[in-house]
mmCIF file of C-alpha atoms in Angstrom:
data_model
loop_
_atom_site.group_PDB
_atom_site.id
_atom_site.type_symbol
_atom_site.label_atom_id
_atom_site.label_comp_id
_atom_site.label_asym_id
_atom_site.label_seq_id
_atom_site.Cartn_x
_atom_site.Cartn_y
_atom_site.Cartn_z
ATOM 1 C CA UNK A 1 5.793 143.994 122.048
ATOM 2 C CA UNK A 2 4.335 140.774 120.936
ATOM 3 C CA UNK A 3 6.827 137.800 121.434
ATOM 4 C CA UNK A 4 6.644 136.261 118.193
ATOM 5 C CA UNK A 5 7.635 139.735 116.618
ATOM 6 C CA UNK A 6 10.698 139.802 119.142
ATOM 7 C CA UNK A 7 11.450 136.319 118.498
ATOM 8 C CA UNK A 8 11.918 137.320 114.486
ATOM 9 C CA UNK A 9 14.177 140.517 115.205
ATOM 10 C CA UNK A 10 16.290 138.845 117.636
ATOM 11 C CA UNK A 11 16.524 136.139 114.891
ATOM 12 C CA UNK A 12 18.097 138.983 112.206
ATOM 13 C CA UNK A 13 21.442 139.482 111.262
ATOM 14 C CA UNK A 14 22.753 142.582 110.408
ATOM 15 C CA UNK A 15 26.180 141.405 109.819
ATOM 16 C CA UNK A 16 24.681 140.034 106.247
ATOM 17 C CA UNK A 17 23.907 143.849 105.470
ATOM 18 C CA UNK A 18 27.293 144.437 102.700
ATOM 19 C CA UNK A 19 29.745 147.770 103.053
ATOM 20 C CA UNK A 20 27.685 148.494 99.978
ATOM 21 C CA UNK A 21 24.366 148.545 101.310
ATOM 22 C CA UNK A 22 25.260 149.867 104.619
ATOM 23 C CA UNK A 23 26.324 153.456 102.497
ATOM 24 C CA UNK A 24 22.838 153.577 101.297
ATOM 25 C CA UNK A 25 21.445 153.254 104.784
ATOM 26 C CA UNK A 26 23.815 155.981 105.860
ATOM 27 C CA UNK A 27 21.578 159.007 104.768
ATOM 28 C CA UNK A 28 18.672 157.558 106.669
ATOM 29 C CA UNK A 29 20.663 157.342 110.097
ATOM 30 C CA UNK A 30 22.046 160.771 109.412
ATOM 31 C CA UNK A 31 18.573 161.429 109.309
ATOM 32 C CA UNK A 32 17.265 160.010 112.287
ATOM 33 C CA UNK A 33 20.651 160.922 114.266
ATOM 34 C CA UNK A 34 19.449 164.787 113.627
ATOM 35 C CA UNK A 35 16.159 164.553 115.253
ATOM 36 C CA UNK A 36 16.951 162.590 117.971
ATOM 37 C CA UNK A 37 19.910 164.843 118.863
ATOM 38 C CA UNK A 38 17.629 167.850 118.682
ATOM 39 C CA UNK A 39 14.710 166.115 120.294
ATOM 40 C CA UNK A 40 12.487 166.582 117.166
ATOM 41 C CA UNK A 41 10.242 164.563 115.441
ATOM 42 C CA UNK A 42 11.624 161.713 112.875
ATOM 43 C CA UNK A 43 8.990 161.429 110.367
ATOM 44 C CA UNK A 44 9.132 159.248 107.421
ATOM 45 C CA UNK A 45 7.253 158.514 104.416
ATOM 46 C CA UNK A 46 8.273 155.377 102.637
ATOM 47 C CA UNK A 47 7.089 155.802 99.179
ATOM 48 C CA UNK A 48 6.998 153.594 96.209
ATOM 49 C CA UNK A 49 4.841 153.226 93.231
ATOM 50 C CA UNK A 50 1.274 151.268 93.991
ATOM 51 C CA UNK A 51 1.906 151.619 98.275
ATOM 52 C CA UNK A 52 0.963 148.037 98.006
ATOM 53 C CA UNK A 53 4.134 145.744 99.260
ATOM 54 C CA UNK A 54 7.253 147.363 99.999
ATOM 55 C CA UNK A 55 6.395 150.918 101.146
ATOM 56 C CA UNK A 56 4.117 149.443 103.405
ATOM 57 C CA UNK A 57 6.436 147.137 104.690
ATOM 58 C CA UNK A 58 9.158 149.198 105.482
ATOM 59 C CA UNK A 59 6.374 151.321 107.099
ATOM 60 C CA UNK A 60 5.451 149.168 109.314
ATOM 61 C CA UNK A 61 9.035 147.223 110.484
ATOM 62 C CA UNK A 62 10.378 151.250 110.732
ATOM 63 C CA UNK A 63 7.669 151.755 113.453
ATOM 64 C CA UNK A 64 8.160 148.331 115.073
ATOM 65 C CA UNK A 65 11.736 148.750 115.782
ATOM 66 C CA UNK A 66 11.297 152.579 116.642
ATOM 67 C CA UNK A 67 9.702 150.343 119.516
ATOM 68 C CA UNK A 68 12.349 147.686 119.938
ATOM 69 C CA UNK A 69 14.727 150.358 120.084
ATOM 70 C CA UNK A 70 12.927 152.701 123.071
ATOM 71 C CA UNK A 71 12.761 155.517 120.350
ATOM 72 C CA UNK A 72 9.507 157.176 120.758
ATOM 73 C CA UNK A 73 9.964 160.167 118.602
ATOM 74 C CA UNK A 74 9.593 157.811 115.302
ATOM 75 C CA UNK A 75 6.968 158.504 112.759
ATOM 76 C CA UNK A 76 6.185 156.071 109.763
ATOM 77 C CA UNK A 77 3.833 156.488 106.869
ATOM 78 C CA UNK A 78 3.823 155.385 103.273
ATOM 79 C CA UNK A 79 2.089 156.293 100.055
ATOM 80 C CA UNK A 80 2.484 155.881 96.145
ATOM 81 C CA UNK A 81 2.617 157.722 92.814
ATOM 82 C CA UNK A 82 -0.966 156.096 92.806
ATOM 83 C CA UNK A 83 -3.306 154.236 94.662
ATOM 84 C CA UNK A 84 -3.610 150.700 94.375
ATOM 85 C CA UNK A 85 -4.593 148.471 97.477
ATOM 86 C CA UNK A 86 -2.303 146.630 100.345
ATOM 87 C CA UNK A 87 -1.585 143.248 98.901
ATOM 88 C CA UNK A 88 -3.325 140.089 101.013
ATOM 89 C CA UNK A 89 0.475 138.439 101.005
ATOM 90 C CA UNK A 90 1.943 141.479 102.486
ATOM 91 C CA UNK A 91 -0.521 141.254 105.352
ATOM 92 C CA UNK A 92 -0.337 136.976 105.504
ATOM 93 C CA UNK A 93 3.845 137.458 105.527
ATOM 94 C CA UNK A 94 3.898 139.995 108.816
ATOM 95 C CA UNK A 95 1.481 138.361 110.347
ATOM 96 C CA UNK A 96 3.882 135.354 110.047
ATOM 97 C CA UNK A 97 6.149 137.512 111.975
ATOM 98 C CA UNK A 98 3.578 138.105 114.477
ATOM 99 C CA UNK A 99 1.981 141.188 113.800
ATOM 100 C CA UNK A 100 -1.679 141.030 114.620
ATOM 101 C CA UNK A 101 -4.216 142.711 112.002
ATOM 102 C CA UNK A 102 -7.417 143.159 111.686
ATOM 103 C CA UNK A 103 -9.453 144.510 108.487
ATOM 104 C CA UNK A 104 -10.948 147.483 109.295
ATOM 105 C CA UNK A 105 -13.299 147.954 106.344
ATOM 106 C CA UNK A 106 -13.125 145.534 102.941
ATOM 107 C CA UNK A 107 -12.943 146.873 99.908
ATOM 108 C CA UNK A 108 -10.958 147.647 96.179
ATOM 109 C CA UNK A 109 -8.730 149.329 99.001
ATOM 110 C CA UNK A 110 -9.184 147.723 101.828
ATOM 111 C CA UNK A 111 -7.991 149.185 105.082
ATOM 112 C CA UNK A 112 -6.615 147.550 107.727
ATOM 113 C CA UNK A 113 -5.591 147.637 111.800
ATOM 114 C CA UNK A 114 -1.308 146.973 112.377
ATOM 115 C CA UNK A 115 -0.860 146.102 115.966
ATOM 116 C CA UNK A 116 2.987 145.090 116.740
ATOM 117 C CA UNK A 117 2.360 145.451 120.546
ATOM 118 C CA UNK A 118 -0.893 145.923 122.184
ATOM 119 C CA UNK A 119 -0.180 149.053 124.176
ATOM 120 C CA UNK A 120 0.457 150.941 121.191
ATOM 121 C CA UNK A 121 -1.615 152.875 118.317
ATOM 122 C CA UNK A 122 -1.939 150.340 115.825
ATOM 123 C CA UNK A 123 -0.415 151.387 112.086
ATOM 124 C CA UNK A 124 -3.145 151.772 109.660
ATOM 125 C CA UNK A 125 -2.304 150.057 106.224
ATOM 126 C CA UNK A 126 -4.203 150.778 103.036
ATOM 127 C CA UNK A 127 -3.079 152.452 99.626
ATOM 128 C CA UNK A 128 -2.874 156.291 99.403
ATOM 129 C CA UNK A 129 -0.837 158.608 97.550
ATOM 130 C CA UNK A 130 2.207 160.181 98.892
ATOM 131 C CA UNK A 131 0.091 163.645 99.955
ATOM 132 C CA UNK A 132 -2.606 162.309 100.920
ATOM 133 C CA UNK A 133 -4.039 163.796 104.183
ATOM 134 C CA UNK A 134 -3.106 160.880 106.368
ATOM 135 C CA UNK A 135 0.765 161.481 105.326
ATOM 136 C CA UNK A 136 3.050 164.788 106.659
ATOM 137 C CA UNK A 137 3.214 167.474 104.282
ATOM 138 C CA UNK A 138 6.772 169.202 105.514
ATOM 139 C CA UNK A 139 9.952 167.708 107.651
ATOM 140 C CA UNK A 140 9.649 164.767 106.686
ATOM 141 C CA UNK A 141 11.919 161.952 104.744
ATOM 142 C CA UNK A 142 10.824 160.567 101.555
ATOM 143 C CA UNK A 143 12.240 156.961 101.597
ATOM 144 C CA UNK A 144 12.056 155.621 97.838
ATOM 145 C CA UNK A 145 11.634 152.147 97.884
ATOM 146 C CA UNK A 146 11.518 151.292 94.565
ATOM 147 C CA UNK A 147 13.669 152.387 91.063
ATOM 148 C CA UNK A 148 10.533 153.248 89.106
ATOM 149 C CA UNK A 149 9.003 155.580 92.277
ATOM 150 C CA UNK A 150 12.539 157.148 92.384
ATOM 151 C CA UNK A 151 12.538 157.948 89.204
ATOM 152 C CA UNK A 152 9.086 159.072 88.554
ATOM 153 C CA UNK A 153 9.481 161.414 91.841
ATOM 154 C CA UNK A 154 12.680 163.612 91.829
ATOM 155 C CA UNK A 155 11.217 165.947 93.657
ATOM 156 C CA UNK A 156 9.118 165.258 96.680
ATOM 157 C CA UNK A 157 7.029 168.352 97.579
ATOM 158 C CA UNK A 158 7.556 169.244 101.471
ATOM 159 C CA UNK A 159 10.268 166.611 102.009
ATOM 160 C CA UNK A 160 13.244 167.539 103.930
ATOM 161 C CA UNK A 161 15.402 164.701 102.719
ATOM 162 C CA UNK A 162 15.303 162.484 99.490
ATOM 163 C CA UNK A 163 16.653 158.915 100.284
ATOM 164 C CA UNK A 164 16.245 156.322 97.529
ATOM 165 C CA UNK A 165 16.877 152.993 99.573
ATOM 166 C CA UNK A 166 15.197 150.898 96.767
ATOM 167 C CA UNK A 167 14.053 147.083 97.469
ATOM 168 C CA UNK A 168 13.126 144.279 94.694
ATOM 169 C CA UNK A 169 9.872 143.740 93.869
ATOM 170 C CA UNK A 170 8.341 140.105 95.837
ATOM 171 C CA UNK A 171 5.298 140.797 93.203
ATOM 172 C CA UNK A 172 7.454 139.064 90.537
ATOM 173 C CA UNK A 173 6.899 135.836 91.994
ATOM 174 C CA UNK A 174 2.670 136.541 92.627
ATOM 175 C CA UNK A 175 1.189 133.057 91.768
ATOM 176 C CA UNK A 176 4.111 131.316 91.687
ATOM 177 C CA UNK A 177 4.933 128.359 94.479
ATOM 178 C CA UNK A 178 7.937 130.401 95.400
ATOM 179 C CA UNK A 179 5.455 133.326 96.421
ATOM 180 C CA UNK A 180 5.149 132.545 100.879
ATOM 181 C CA UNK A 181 8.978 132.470 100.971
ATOM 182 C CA UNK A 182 10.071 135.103 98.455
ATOM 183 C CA UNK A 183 7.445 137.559 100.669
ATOM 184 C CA UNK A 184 8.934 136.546 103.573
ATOM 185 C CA UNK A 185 12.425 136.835 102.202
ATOM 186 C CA UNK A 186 12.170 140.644 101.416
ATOM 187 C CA UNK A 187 9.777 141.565 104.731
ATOM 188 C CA UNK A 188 13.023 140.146 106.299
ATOM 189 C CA UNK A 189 15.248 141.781 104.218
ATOM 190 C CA UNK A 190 13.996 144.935 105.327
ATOM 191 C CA UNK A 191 13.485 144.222 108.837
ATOM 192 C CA UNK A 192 17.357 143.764 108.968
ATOM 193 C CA UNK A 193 18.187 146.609 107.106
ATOM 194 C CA UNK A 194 16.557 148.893 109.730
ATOM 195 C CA UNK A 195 17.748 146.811 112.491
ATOM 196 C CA UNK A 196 21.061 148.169 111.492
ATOM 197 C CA UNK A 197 20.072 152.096 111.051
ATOM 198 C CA UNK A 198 18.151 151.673 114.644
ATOM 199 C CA UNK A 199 21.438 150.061 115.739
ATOM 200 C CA UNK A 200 23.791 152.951 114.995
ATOM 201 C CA UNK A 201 21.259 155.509 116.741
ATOM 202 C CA UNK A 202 22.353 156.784 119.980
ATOM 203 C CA UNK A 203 20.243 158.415 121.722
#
């Protein structure tokens, strides 16, 4: 794994997670617990409205500390009620972190290369809907990560499990001078929060 990336987890603290929060989390360790114990496949689709900031994310920090955390039976994707595009400040804030990425092809919806170590396949982040044909269609679980996805989806069609673990929106302060922290502060956000479910698995 790249140092800088281990630098930044080793820098989180999942004792700021509340009792509160840590309940919501639960469902997704149950989750994850299951497969491991039965030597199966975790998949999961983080899914949220435009698959533009938060989905992708918690995609990509889900993967990453799959890594960290030596479990290699972890598979992340995200999508959207529709297709938008990966926002630039989503891909300027992890590479802050010290993800490298590359664009793969430019674009309304461009696509681009996710490398977190350099032995391993790189995540591929652009905007797709939650079925699309790069996504699992069956035993998988559909993470929502935002209220207006959760709502708009009660019923995820070949999805095991049904977690809403909802996040607030950075795009709020787009164009603002608060916009590089307030980026960073939710990529961060989540990168704890799934330090902690990693952290309970035992494998």
């Amino acid at each position: 794994m790249f140092s800088n990336i281990t630098t930044t987890i080793k820098a989180l603290n999942p004792e700021s997670i509340t009792k509160e929060r840590k309940a919501v989390l639960l469902p997704l360790i149950d989750f994850i617990q299951l497969k491991v114990s039965n030597s199966q496949e975790a998949r999961i689709n983080f899914i949220c409205t435009h698959n533009s900031r938060r989905s992708h994310l918690a995609q990509v920090w889900t993967q990453t500390l799959a890594n960290f955390f030596n479990l290699k039976n972890v598979a992340c994707y995200s999508g959207g009620t529709e297709t938008t595009a990966l926002f630039p400040m989503v891909v300027k804030t992890l590479e802050n972190s010290g993800f490298k990425i590359n664009t793969i092809s430019k674009g309304d919806n461009a696509v681009y290369s996710i490398k977190y170590a350099n032995n391993e396949h790189p995540i591929i982040g652009f905007s797709k809907k939650l079925d699309d044909d790069f996504n699992p269609k069956s035993e998988f679980a559909a993470i929502m990560t935002c209220d207006s996805a959760n709502e708009a989806c009660p019923f995820v069609p070949g999805a095991e499990k049904r977690i809403p673990i909802t996040f607030e929106d950075p795009k709020a302060f787009d164009n603002t001078p608060q916009q590089a922290e307030k980026y960073n502060e939710r990529s961060l956000q989540i990168a704890t929060e799934l330090f902690f479910v990693f952290s309970q698995i035992k494998s």
